[in-house]
Amino acid sequence: MSDLSDLKVQVCAANNALRTEQLVTLTWGNVSGINAERDRVVIKPSGVDYDALTPGNMVVVDLDGNVIEGNLRPSSDTPTHVLLYKAFNTIGGITHTHSPYATMFAQARIDLPCFGTTHADHFDGPVPVTRPLTAEEVERAYEAETGTVIIDCFRDLGLNPDAVPGVLVAGHAPFAWGPTAMVSVHNAVALEACARMALGTMQLNADAMLLEDYVLNKHHQRKHGPNAYYGQTKK
Amino acid sequence: MSDLSDLKVQVCAANNALRTEQLVTLTWGNVSGINAERDRVVIKPSGVDYDALTPGNMVVVDLDGNVIEGNLRPSSDTPTHVLLYKAFNTIGGITHTHSPYATMFAQARIDLPCFGTTHADHFDGPVPVTRPLTAEEVERAYEAETGTVIIDCFRDLGLNPDAVPGVLVAGHAPFAWGPTAMVSVHNAVALEACARMALGTMQLNADAMLLEDYVLNKHHQRKHGPNAYYGQTKK
Amino acid sequence: MSDLSDLKVQVCAANNALRTEQLVTLTWGNVSGINAERDRVVIKPSGVDYDALTPGNMVVVDLDGNVIEGNLRPSSDTPTHVLLYKAFNTIGGITHTHSPYATMFAQARIDLPCFGTTHADHFDGPVPVTRPLTAEEVERAYEAETGTVIIDCFRDLGLNPDAVPGVLVAGHAPFAWGPTAMVSVHNAVALEACARMALGTMQLNADAMLLEDYVLNKHHQRKHGPNAYYGQTKK
Amino acid sequence: MSDLSDLKVQVCAANNALRTEQLVTLTWGNVSGINAERDRVVIKPSGVDYDALTPGNMVVVDLDGNVIEGNLRPSSDTPTHVLLYKAFNTIGGITHTHSPYATMFAQARIDLPCFGTTHADHFDGPVPVTRPLTAEEVERAYEAETGTVIIDCFRDLGLNPDAVPGVLVAGHAPFAWGPTAMVSVHNAVALEACARMALGTMQLNADAMLLEDYVLNKHHQRKHGPNAYYGQTKK
């Protein structure tokens, strides 16, 4: 097994960034990261204040959710994270928050439309809402089934999780992901900002038009495509 | 009588948390706590800046609202707090604020609906609005009667104050409570966040559906039920 | 002439409080105070950053707006302040801001209704919007005529400026006042908070009922009446 | 060529002000300035955190957008900035952000109306939305064509960029400008504040009247006209 100390530092820093970026109230949010071998996930301990987090108290679990290292219980959302890592095999980090504007769309059960380039820079199209869980799913394994409805949603819509790195769980809240734990936090920040601006856009103009597809593609490609020219290094 | 010094420290810290959690404007909010014997209530002095609060200037009253210790006048809302402690005999702390979003619902006189799991994590169903006070009640004993309408509201609706630890007083503002002073502040934080997100949910979708009962129950039980598994210790 | 050094300290602190209370953007706000003899007004210099304010650079003017002391130009709104002091002869401080929610009501040209006790604690009834200035008034003496429309508004509505310590100037922004410069800032804070909550109340319930008169009176009297019992000293 | 060290200090400080004034999320904003000879533009490097900016890592480009000095890639929006400097030959600084409220109007594709004096103090009339770019323009030279639609917009409407120092790019976000880099940031702050207040004004009163022309002119002239009397020096 590879040494996980770097990953613990990254995941701890990403959890702290939830607070810096004002994505969380109380302890309502958690970030995880997976190692290169994709057999160990490092995740925030459940219900612990962000102030009290250190790389040393991050919890290590395997891909069945069993605790491998750590004295604290992992986030209660761990089964969701683990399932997403297994299904979306290019992602390296996951962020779950109840950030207010993204949660409003999740509660209203409305896909987040792409009204502008801010959205296009991060999400290559609308951010979908999942179907609700059934009573049987909630009873059986609530957190794991939350992962399942996300995976079903992406499969049914034919979405690439690298192109649309986030989702709104119906009646619950957003999940976002990315190549690293910190990038997953940045995608959660972008999701929240786009949700806030979409609400205002819809209030100003109930018939607001979606961003033209050719602008959407251009913006996403200049940041994420093979010839990306945003930032200091090509991705 | 038991030593109240620990309770004074807790109540002072909880009052300071009102500001840290951005629940208060000027001096519009107060927190109290009750001792284990349930014969003494420690409460914020009236109209004093949060910066100036110390455990030593907290005011101690008995359950008739008489000042037992302290050189300052207690919060003008003391009669409301005292009545709630007498009626809701499992609660250990009470928070009253005029936090903006919860107050919007109190002013609009609309029960706060449960649209999502954030709400379900803290309140086992809608947070009700009280009936308005009558002119006679206001004249007779305004603050005590405010306690009475809260107690009437919970009795008439058959609500358990441990399951729904908050209320919206019509035309006024929220009260929240909990097993300790600090938990009552956390419930006030949750009430404010849920009110904010409910307003946006209703703006996005005037026909937004309520959270399914089976998800509401699941979320509340995983945090508060006999087999709770959120956080580090069972409650 | 009395020594104005205490008043300069108070007015400087009140101007700094505009920023602490998040009432101002850039340099869009100013506070003044008047001395006990009511012949000298101390006011913020025009267009100066709050960081750069000291008691020593406050400007002293007489009641015709002539600069008596100070090397800087006084706030361009000085003629408004001076007229208000002459007409409302019990007030000791005035705050003018473009705080966003109060300005929304001023721009929408809608009186701020009293929906709850937060409002009643500070304003004994709705906060009115003035009539617009005429083209002739703007041409003649814009800032002085702004004072005149405020004074006309209170006279025409029969309002007592001590009971309703604020106003919304149509198409412009709020003014608030009080017995001291700092209390005028607190009334501006309350006006902003009440405007924010009123907007949300109206969004939740287009037919939201006004606060019952008997609660309005009770709340205002418990803070401001001859038998006030809010805070630590009777007023 | 003139020494650009002063300009680098100014542009670096203006980029840092984006964060202080809460105009930016992540790295979504950039400020540039032009030298007196109007042959060199200093601009933020692309995708670099505001915390990491120093005068020394600002990028210098010529008016064709070629990098003249600096080891980092310039903002991807550089072609837009350069075109604006060539077309608007009195401006000295340009700010581009995705500030939320201005972006809501850009996404809703609605001109920002002038409802009050806050707006009039900075913009001598409505702030226009550009036409959308065509697919051909996006394909050919996206960032340069963004500059072109802004310039077309001002020419077609007969607007003076000194009188209306900002624009909303349809489906994208605002640009603001001014005589210096820091004044362009202040105009971006004013644009955001006015957009926020305009949204609320329209929510309160769907038929809200525009500010009377004679007040608009008066406010703009008292700050920017030949006899300006706002602030400490005539402009």
PDB file of N, CA and C in Angstrom, chain D residues 127-154:
ATOM      1  N   VAL D 127     -26.792  50.895 -18.093  1.00  0.00           N
ATOM      2  CA  VAL D 127     -25.588  50.160 -18.524  1.00  0.00           C
ATOM      3  C   VAL D 127     -26.056  49.092 -19.505  1.00  0.00           C
ATOM      4  N   PRO D 128     -25.600  49.160 -20.757  1.00  0.00           N
ATOM      5  CA  PRO D 128     -26.178  48.307 -21.798  1.00  0.00           C
ATOM      6  C   PRO D 128     -25.641  46.881 -21.791  1.00  0.00           C
ATOM      7  N   VAL D 129     -26.461  45.981 -22.353  1.00  0.00           N
ATOM      8  CA  VAL D 129     -26.028  44.617 -22.664  1.00  0.00           C
ATOM      9  C   VAL D 129     -25.635  44.587 -24.140  1.00  0.00           C
ATOM     10  N   THR D 130     -24.543  43.914 -24.429  1.00  0.00           N
ATOM     11  CA  THR D 130     -24.112  43.759 -25.828  1.00  0.00           C
ATOM     12  C   THR D 130     -25.025  42.775 -26.562  1.00  0.00           C
ATOM     13  N   ARG D 131     -24.910  42.748 -27.877  1.00  0.00           N
ATOM     14  CA  ARG D 131     -25.515  41.643 -28.621  1.00  0.00           C
ATOM     15  C   ARG D 131     -24.690  40.380 -28.378  1.00  0.00           C
ATOM     16  N   PRO D 132     -25.276  39.187 -28.596  1.00  0.00           N
ATOM     17  CA  PRO D 132     -24.486  37.957 -28.473  1.00  0.00           C
ATOM     18  C   PRO D 132     -23.453  37.870 -29.600  1.00  0.00           C
ATOM     19  N   LEU D 133     -22.357  37.188 -29.362  1.00  0.00           N
ATOM     20  CA  LEU D 133     -21.411  36.881 -30.436  1.00  0.00           C
ATOM     21  C   LEU D 133     -22.029  35.821 -31.348  1.00  0.00           C
ATOM     22  N   THR D 134     -21.665  35.878 -32.603  1.00  0.00           N
ATOM     23  CA  THR D 134     -22.104  34.832 -33.530  1.00  0.00           C
ATOM     24  C   THR D 134     -21.156  33.634 -33.422  1.00  0.00           C
ATOM     25  N   ALA D 135     -21.605  32.501 -33.955  1.00  0.00           N
ATOM     26  CA  ALA D 135     -20.760  31.305 -33.946  1.00  0.00           C
ATOM     27  C   ALA D 135     -19.451  31.567 -34.693  1.00  0.00           C
ATOM     28  N   GLU D 136     -19.537  32.330 -35.775  1.00  0.00           N
ATOM     29  CA  GLU D 136     -18.334  32.629 -36.550  1.00  0.00           C
ATOM     30  C   GLU D 136     -17.358  33.468 -35.731  1.00  0.00           C
ATOM     31  N   GLU D 137     -17.877  34.454 -35.014  1.00  0.00           N
ATOM     32  CA  GLU D 137     -17.006  35.300 -34.193  1.00  0.00           C
ATOM     33  C   GLU D 137     -16.324  34.486 -33.091  1.00  0.00           C
ATOM     34  N   VAL D 138     -17.104  33.599 -32.455  1.00  0.00           N
ATOM     35  CA  VAL D 138     -16.530  32.785 -31.379  1.00  0.00           C
ATOM     36  C   VAL D 138     -15.415  31.908 -31.934  1.00  0.00           C
ATOM     37  N   GLU D 139     -15.665  31.347 -33.102  1.00  0.00           N
ATOM     38  CA  GLU D 139     -14.688  30.464 -33.719  1.00  0.00           C
ATOM     39  C   GLU D 139     -13.422  31.224 -34.103  1.00  0.00           C
ATOM     40  N   ARG D 140     -13.610  32.396 -34.680  1.00  0.00           N
ATOM     41  CA  ARG D 140     -12.494  33.168 -35.252  1.00  0.00           C
ATOM     42  C   ARG D 140     -11.534  33.658 -34.172  1.00  0.00           C
ATOM     43  N   ALA D 141     -12.069  34.386 -33.183  1.00  0.00           N
ATOM     44  CA  ALA D 141     -11.188  35.000 -32.185  1.00  0.00           C
ATOM     45  C   ALA D 141     -12.053  35.450 -31.030  1.00  0.00           C
ATOM     46  N   TYR D 142     -12.388  34.501 -30.163  1.00  0.00           N
ATOM     47  CA  TYR D 142     -13.422  34.736 -29.155  1.00  0.00           C
ATOM     48  C   TYR D 142     -13.175  35.979 -28.310  1.00  0.00           C
ATOM     49  N   GLU D 143     -11.990  36.096 -27.729  1.00  0.00           N
ATOM     50  CA  GLU D 143     -11.750  37.185 -26.791  1.00  0.00           C
ATOM     51  C   GLU D 143     -11.680  38.537 -27.504  1.00  0.00           C
ATOM     52  N   ALA D 144     -11.049  38.551 -28.671  1.00  0.00           N
ATOM     53  CA  ALA D 144     -10.999  39.812 -29.416  1.00  0.00           C
ATOM     54  C   ALA D 144     -12.400  40.224 -29.842  1.00  0.00           C
ATOM     55  N   GLU D 145     -13.188  39.274 -30.295  1.00  0.00           N
ATOM     56  CA  GLU D 145     -14.552  39.614 -30.746  1.00  0.00           C
ATOM     57  C   GLU D 145     -15.420  40.081 -29.576  1.00  0.00           C
ATOM     58  N   THR D 146     -15.107  39.628 -28.375  1.00  0.00           N
ATOM     59  CA  THR D 146     -15.809  40.162 -27.199  1.00  0.00           C
ATOM     60  C   THR D 146     -15.546  41.664 -27.101  1.00  0.00           C
ATOM     61  N   GLY D 147     -14.317  42.064 -27.337  1.00  0.00           N
ATOM     62  CA  GLY D 147     -14.012  43.503 -27.388  1.00  0.00           C
ATOM     63  C   GLY D 147     -14.794  44.194 -28.491  1.00  0.00           C
ATOM     64  N   THR D 148     -14.866  43.562 -29.627  1.00  0.00           N
ATOM     65  CA  THR D 148     -15.567  44.171 -30.763  1.00  0.00           C
ATOM     66  C   THR D 148     -17.047  44.391 -30.479  1.00  0.00           C
ATOM     67  N   VAL D 149     -17.724  43.418 -29.858  1.00  0.00           N
ATOM     68  CA  VAL D 149     -19.159  43.634 -29.594  1.00  0.00           C
ATOM     69  C   VAL D 149     -19.381  44.752 -28.578  1.00  0.00           C
ATOM     70  N   ILE D 150     -18.430  44.911 -27.653  1.00  0.00           N
ATOM     71  CA  ILE D 150     -18.552  46.029 -26.698  1.00  0.00           C
ATOM     72  C   ILE D 150     -18.420  47.361 -27.443  1.00  0.00           C
ATOM     73  N   ILE D 151     -17.425  47.433 -28.297  1.00  0.00           N
ATOM     74  CA  ILE D 151     -17.178  48.675 -29.041  1.00  0.00           C
ATOM     75  C   ILE D 151     -18.359  48.968 -29.974  1.00  0.00           C
ATOM     76  N   ASP D 152     -18.851  47.947 -30.653  1.00  0.00           N
ATOM     77  CA  ASP D 152     -20.045  48.111 -31.508  1.00  0.00           C
ATOM     78  C   ASP D 152     -21.229  48.632 -30.708  1.00  0.00           C
ATOM     79  N   CYS D 153     -21.412  48.062 -29.535  1.00  0.00           N
ATOM     80  CA  CYS D 153     -22.542  48.440 -28.676  1.00  0.00           C
ATOM     81  C   CYS D 153     -22.490  49.934 -28.357  1.00  0.00           C
ATOM     82  N   PHE D 154     -21.312  50.408 -27.969  1.00  0.00           N
ATOM     83  CA  PHE D 154     -21.198  51.824 -27.609  1.00  0.00           C
ATOM     84  C   PHE D 154     -21.356  52.722 -28.837  1.00  0.00           C
TER      85      PHE D 154
END
